PDB file of C-alpha atoms in Angstrom:
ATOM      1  CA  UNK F   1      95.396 124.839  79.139  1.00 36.00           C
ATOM      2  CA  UNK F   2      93.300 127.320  77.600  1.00 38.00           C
ATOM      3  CA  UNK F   3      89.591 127.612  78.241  1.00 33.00           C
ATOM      4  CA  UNK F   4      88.945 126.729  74.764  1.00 37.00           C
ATOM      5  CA  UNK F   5      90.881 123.372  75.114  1.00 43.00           C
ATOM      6  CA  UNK F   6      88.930 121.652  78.572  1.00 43.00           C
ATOM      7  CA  UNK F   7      86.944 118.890  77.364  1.00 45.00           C
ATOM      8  CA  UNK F   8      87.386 118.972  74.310  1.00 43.00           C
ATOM      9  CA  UNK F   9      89.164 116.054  73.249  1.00 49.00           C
ATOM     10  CA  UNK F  10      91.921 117.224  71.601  1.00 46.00           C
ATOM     11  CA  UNK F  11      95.647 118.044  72.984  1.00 48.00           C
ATOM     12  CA  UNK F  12      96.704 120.607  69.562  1.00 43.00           C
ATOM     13  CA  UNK F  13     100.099 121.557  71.199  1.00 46.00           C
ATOM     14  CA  UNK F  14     103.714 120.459  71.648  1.00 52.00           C
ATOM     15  CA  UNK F  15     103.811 117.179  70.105  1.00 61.00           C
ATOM     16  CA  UNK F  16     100.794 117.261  67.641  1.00 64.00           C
ATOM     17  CA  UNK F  17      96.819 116.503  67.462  1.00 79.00           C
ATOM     18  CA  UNK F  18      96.448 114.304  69.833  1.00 89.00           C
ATOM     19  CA  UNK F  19      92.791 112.228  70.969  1.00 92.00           C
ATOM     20  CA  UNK F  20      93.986 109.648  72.491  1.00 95.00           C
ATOM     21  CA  UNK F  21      96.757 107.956  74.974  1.00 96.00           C
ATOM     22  CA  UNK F  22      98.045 104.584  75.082  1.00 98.00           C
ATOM     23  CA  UNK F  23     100.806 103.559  77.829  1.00 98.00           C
ATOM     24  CA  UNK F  24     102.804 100.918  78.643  1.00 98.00           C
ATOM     25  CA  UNK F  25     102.609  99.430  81.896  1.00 98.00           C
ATOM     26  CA  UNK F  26     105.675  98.317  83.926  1.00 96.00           C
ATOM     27  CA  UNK F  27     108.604 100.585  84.308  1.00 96.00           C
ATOM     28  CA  UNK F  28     105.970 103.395  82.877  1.00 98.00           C
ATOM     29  CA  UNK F  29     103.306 103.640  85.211  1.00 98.00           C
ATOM     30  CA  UNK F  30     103.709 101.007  87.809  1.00 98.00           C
ATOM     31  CA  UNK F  31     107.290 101.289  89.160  1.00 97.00           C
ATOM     32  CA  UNK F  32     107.880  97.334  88.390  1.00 94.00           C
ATOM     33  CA  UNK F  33     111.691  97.756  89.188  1.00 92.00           C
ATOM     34  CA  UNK F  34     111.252  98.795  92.737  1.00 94.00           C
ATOM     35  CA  UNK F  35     108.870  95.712  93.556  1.00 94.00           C
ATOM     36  CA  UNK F  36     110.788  93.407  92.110  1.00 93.00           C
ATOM     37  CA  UNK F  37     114.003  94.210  93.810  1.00 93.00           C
ATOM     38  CA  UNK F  38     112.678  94.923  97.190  1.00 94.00           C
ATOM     39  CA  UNK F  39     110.970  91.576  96.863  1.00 95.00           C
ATOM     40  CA  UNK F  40     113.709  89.693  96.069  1.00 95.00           C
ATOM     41  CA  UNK F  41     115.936  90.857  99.064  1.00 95.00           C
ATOM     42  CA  UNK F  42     112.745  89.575 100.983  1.00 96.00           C
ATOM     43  CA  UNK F  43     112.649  86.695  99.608  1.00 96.00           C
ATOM     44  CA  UNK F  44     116.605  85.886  99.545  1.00 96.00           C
ATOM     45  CA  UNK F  45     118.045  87.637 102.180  1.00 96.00           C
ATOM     46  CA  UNK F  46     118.282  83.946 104.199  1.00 95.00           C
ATOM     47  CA  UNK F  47     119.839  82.324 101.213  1.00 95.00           C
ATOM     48  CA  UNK F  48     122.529  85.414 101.109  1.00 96.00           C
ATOM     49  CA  UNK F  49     123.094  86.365 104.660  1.00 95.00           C
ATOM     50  CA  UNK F  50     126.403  88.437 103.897  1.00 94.00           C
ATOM     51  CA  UNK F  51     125.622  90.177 100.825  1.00 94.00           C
ATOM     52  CA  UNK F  52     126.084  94.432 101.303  1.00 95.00           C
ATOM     53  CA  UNK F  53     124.202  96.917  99.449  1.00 94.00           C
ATOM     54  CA  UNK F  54     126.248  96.995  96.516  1.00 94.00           C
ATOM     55  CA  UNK F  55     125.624  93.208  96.111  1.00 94.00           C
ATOM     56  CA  UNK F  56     121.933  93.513  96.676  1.00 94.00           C
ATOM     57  CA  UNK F  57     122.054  96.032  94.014  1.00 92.00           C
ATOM     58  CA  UNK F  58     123.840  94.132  91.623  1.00 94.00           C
ATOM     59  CA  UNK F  59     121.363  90.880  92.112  1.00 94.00           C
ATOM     60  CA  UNK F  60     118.785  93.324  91.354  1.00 92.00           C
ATOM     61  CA  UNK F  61     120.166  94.013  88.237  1.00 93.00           C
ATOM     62  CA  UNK F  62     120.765  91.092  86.994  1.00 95.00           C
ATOM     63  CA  UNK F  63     117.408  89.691  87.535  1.00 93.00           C
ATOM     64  CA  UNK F  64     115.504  92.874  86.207  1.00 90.00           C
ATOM     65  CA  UNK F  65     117.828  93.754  83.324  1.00 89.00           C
ATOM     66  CA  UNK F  66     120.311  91.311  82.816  1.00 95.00           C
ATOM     67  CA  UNK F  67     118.048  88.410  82.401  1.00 95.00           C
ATOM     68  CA  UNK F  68     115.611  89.527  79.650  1.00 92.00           C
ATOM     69  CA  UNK F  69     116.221  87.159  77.436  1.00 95.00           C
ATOM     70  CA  UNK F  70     114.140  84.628  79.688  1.00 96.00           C
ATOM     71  CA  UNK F  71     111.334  86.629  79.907  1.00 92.00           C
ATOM     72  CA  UNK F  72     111.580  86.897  75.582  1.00 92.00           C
ATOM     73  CA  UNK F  73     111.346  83.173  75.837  1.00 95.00           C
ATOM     74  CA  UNK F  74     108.422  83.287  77.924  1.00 93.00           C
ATOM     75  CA  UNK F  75     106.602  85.513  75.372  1.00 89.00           C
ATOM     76  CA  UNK F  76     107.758  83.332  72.605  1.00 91.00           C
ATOM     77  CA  UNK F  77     105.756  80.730  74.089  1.00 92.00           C
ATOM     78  CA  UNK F  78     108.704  78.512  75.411  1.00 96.00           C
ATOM     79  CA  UNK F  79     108.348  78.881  79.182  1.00 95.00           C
ATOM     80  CA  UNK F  80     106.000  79.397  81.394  1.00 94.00           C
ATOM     81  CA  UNK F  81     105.596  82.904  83.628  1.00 92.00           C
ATOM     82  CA  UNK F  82     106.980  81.254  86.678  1.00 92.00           C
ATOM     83  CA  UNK F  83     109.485  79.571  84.990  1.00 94.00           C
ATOM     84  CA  UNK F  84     111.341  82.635  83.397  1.00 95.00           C
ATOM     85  CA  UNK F  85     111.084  84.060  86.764  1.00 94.00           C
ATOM     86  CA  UNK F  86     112.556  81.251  88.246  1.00 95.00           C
ATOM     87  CA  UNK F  87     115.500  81.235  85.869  1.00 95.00           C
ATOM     88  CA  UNK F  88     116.572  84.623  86.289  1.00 95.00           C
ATOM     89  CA  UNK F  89     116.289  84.251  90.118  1.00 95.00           C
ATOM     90  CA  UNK F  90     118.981  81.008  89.947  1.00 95.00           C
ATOM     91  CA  UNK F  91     121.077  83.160  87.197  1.00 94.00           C
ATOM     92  CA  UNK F  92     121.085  86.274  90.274  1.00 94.00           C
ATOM     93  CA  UNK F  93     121.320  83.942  92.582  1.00 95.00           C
ATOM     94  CA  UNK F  94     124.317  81.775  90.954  1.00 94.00           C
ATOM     95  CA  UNK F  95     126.335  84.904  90.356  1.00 95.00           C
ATOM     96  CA  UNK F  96     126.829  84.804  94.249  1.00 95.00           C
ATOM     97  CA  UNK F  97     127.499  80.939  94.190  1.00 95.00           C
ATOM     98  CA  UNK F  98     124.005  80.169  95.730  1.00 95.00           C
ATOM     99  CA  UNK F  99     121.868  77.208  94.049  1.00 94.00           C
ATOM    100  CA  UNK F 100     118.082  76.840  94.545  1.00 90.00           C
ATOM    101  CA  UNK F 101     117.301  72.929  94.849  1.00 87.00           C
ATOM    102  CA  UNK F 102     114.619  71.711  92.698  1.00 89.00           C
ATOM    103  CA  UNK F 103     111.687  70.983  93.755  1.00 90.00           C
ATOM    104  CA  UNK F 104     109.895  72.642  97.152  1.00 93.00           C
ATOM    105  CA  UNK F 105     112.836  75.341  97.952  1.00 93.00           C
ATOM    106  CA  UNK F 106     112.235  76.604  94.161  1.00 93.00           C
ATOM    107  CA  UNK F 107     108.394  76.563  93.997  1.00 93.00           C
ATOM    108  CA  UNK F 108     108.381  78.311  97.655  1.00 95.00           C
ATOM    109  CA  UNK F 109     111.405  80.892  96.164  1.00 95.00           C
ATOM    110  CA  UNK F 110     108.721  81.834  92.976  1.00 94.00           C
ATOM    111  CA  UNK F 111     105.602  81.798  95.224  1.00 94.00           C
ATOM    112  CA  UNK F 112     107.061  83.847  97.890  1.00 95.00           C
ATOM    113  CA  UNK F 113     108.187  86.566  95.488  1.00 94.00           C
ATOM    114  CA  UNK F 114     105.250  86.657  93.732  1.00 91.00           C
ATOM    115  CA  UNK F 115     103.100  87.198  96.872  1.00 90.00           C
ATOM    116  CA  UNK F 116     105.843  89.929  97.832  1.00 94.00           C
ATOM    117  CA  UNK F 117     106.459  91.431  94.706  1.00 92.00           C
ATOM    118  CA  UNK F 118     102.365  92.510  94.864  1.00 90.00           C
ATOM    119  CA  UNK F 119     102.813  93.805  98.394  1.00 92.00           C
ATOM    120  CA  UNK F 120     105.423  96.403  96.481  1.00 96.00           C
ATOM    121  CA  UNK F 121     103.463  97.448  93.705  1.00 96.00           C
ATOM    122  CA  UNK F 122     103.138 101.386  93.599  1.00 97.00           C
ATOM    123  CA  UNK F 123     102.567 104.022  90.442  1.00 98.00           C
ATOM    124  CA  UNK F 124     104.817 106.651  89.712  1.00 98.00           C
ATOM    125  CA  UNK F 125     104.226 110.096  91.129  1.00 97.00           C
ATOM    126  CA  UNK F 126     103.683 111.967  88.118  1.00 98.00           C
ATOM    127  CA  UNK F 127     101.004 109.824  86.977  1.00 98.00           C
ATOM    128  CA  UNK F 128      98.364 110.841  88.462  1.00 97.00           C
ATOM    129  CA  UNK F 129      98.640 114.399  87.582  1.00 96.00           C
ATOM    130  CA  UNK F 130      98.981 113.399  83.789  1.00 96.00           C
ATOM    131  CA  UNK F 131      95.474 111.154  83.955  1.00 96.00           C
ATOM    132  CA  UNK F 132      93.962 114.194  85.697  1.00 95.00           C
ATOM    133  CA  UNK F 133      94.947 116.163  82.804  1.00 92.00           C
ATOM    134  CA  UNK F 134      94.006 113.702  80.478  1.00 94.00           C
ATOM    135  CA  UNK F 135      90.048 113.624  81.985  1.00 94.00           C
ATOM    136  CA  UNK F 136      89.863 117.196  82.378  1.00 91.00           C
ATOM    137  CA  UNK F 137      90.530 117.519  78.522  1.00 90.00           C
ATOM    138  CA  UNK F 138      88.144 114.110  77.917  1.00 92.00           C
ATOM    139  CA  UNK F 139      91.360 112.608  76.160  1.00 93.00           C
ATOM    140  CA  UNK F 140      90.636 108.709  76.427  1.00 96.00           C
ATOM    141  CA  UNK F 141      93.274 106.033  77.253  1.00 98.00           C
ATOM    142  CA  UNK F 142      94.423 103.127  78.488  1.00 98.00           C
ATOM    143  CA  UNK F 143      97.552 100.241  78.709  1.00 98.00           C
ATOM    144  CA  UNK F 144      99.211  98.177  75.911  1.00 98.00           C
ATOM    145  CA  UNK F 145     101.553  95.797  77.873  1.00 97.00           C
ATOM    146  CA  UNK F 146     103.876  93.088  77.013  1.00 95.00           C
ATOM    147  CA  UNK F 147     102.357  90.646  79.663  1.00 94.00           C
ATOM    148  CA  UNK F 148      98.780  88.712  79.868  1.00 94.00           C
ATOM    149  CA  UNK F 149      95.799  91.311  80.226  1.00 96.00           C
ATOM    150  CA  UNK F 150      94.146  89.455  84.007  1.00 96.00           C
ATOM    151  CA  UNK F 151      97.650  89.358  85.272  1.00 94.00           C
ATOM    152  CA  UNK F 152      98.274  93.546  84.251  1.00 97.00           C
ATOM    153  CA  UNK F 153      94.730  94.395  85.747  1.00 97.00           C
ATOM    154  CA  UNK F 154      95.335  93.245  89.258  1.00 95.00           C
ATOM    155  CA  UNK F 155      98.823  95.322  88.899  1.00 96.00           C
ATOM    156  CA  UNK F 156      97.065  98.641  88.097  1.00 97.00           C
ATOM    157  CA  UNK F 157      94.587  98.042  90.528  1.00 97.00           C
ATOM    158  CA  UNK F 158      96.616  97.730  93.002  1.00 95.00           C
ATOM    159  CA  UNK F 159      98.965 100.559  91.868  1.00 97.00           C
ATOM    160  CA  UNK F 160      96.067 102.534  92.047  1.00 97.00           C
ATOM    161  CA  UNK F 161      95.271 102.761  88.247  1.00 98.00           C
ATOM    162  CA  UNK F 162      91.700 100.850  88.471  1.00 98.00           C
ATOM    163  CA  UNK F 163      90.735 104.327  86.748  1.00 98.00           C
ATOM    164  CA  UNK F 164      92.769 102.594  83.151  1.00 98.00           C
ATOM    165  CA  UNK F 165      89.690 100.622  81.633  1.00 97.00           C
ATOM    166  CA  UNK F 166      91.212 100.149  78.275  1.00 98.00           C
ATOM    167  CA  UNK F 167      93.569  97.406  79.049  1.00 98.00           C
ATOM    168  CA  UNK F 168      95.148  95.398  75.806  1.00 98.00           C
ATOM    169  CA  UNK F 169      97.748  92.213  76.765  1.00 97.00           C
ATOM    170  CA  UNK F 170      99.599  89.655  74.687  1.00 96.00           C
ATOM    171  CA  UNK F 171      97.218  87.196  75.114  1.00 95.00           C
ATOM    172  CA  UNK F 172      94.439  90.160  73.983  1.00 96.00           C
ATOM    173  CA  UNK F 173      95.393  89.332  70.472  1.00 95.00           C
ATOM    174  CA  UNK F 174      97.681  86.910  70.331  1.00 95.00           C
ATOM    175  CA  UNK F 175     101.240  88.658  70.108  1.00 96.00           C
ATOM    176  CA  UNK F 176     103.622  91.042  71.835  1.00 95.00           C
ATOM    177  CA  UNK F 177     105.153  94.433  71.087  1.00 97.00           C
ATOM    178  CA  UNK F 178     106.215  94.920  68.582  1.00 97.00           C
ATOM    179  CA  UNK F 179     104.094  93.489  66.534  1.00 97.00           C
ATOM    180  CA  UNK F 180     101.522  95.982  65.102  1.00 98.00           C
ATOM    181  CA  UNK F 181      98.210  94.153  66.306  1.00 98.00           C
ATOM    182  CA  UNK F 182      98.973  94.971  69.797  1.00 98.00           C
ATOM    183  CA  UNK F 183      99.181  98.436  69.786  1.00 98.00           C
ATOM    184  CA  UNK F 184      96.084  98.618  66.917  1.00 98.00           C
ATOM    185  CA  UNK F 185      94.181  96.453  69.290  1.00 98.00           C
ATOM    186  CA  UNK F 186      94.302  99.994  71.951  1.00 98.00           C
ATOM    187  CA  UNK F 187      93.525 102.039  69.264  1.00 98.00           C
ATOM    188  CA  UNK F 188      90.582 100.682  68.268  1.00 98.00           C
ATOM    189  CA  UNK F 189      89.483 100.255  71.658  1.00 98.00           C
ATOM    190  CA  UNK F 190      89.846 104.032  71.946  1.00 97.00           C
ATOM    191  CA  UNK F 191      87.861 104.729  68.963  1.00 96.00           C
ATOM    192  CA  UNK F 192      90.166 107.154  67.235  1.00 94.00           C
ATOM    193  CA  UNK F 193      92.753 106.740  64.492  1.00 95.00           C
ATOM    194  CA  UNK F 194      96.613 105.488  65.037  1.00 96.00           C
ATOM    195  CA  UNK F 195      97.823 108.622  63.635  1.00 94.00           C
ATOM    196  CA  UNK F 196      96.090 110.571  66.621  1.00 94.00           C
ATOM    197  CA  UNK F 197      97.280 108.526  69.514  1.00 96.00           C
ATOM    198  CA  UNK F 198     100.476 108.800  71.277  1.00 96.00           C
ATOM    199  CA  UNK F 199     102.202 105.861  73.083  1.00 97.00           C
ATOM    200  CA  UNK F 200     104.338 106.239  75.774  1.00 98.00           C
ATOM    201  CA  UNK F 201     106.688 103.579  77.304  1.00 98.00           C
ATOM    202  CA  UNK F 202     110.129 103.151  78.754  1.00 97.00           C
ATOM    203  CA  UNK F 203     111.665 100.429  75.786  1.00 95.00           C
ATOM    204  CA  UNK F 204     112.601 102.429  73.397  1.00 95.00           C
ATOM    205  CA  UNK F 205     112.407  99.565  70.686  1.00 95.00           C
ATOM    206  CA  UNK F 206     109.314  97.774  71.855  1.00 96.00           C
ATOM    207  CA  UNK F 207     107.467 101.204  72.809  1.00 97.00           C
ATOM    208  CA  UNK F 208     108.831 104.159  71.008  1.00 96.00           C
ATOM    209  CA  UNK F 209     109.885 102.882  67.888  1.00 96.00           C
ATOM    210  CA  UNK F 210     107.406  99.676  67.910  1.00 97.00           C
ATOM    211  CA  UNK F 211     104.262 102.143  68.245  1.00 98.00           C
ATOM    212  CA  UNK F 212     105.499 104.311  65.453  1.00 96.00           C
ATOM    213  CA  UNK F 213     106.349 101.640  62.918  1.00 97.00           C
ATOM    214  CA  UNK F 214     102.567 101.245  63.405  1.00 98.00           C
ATOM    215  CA  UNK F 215     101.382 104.341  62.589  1.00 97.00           C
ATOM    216  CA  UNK F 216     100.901 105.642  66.531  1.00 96.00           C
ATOM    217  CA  UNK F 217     103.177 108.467  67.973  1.00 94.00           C
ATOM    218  CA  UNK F 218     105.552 106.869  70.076  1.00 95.00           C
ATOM    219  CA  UNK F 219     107.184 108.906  72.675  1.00 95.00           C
ATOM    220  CA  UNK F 220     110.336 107.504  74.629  1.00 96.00           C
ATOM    221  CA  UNK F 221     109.615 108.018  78.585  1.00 97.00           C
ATOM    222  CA  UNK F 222     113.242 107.656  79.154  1.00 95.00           C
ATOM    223  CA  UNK F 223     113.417 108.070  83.001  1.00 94.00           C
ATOM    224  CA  UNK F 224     116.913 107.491  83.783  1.00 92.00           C
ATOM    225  CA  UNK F 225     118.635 109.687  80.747  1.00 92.00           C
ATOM    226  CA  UNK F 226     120.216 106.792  79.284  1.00 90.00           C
ATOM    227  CA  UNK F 227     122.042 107.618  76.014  1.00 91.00           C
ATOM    228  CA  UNK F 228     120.852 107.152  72.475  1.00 89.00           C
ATOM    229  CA  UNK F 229     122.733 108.612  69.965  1.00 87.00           C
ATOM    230  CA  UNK F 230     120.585 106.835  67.348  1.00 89.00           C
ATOM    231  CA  UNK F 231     117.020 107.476  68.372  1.00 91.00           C
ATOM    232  CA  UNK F 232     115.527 110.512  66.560  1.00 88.00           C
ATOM    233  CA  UNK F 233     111.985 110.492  67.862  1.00 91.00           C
ATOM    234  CA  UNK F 234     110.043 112.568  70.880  1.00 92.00           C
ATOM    235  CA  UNK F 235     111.525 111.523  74.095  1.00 93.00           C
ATOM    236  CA  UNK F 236     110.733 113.188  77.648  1.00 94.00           C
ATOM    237  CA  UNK F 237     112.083 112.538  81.025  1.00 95.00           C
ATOM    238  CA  UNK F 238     109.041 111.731  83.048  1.00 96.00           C
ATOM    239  CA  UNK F 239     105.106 112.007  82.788  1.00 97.00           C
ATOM    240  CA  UNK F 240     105.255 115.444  84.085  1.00 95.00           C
ATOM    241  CA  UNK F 241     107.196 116.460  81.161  1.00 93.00           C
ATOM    242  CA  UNK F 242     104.851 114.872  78.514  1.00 93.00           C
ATOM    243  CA  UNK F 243     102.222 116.526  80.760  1.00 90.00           C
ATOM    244  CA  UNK F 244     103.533 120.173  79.945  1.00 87.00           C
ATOM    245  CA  UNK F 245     104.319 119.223  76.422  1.00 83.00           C
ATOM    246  CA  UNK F 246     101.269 118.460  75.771  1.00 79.00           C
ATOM    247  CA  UNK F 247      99.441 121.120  77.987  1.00 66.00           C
ATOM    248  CA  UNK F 248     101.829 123.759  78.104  1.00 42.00           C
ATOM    249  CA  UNK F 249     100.857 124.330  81.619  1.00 39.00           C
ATOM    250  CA  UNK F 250     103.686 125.679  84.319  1.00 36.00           C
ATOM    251  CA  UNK F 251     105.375 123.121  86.231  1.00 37.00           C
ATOM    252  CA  UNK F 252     103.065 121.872  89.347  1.00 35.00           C
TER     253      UNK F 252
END
């Protein structure tokens, strides 16, 4: 960064004026993925005994990404947090013919991953370095995440992130990604315009494309280089990439 550039509250290079920052949370900063699947091998290794690695990491999969749709219900309003999570643990847990009984066994099942899934919580390694950046140029920012704001504050402080003040969740205004409100809602608590903050996430529809359609600059952190032929917009591999984007500084 040149001289002329520390402090001063503007990032002019790579993918436009930028003043501000807005991520999202899980799968972005906080590596969500890895505490929920070490968790739930905690948590079910009794119930599954036998299971090798290549069935552990399909039950991981099919609780973190193949059982979405519960979690949409849960932000629709038609289940509760711990009962989404308790429906995609019976779906991962019925695909290896293993039934949780109603009742104690399933309440202990959600409360036990829920006190391990915490234990697990970590943020990426190339965070850091990017709010570093971010302060040394006095670029503000903060979160914008699809889950309740009290829950998403005790995961970034104990990822670490305590330093991410601005904090927006569903119930902040009301609605999720992608609905505009929630990603104006970080803008204004920035204090700059929508045109001059980027948003960065790993959902491509609710993050990328969500942000833009509101008038932010939505950037895809697409961390494992999954294919989209039909996405057009700024996309980068990992927070150290945005960082040099943005910088232009050598890698470090």
């Amino acid at each position: 960064m040149n001289t002329s550039e520390a402090g001063s509250g503007v990032l002019p290079r790579g993918l436009g004026v930028v003043r501000g920052v807005l991520f999202d949370i899980d799968d972005t900063l906080v590596d969500l993925e890895f505490a929920m699947t070490a968790a739930l091998r905690d948590v079910s290794e009794h119930l599954l005994p036998d299971l090798d690695q290549a069935g552990w990491e399909k039950f991981g999969r099919i609780f973190t990404r193949e059982t979405t749709h519960f979690y949409d219900r849960y932000l629709a309003g038609e289940l509760t947090f711990n009962e989404q999570r308790l429906l995609r643990g019976r779906a991962a847990l019925g695909h290896f013919g293993v039934e949780l009984e109603e009742g104690e066994q399933s309440h202990h099942w959600v409360s036990s991953y829920a006190s391990r899934q915490h234990g697990y919580i970590r943020a990426f390694d190339d965070v850091s370095p990017l709010l570093d950046a971010l302060d040394a140029a006095g670029i503000p920012y903060g979160a914008v995440s699809n889950n309740v704001q009290d829950y998403q504050r005790v995961k970034l402080d104990a990822a670490g992130l305590a330093r991410i003040g601005v904090l927006v969740g569903t119930d902040t205004v009301g609605v999720p990604k992608p609905d505009p409100a929630i990603y104006l809602e970080g803008v204004r608590r920035l204090g700059i315009g929508a045109g001059e903050t980027l948003y960065v996430g790993d959902n491509r529809l609710l993050d990328a494309e969500g942000s833009t359609a509101a008038g932010l600059l939505g950037v895809w952190l697409n961390r494992s280089g999954a294919p989209a032929p039909d996405y057009a917009g700024p996309e980068v591999g990992s927070l150290r990439e945005l960082r040099e984007r943005l910088r232009m500084l050598p890698p470090g």
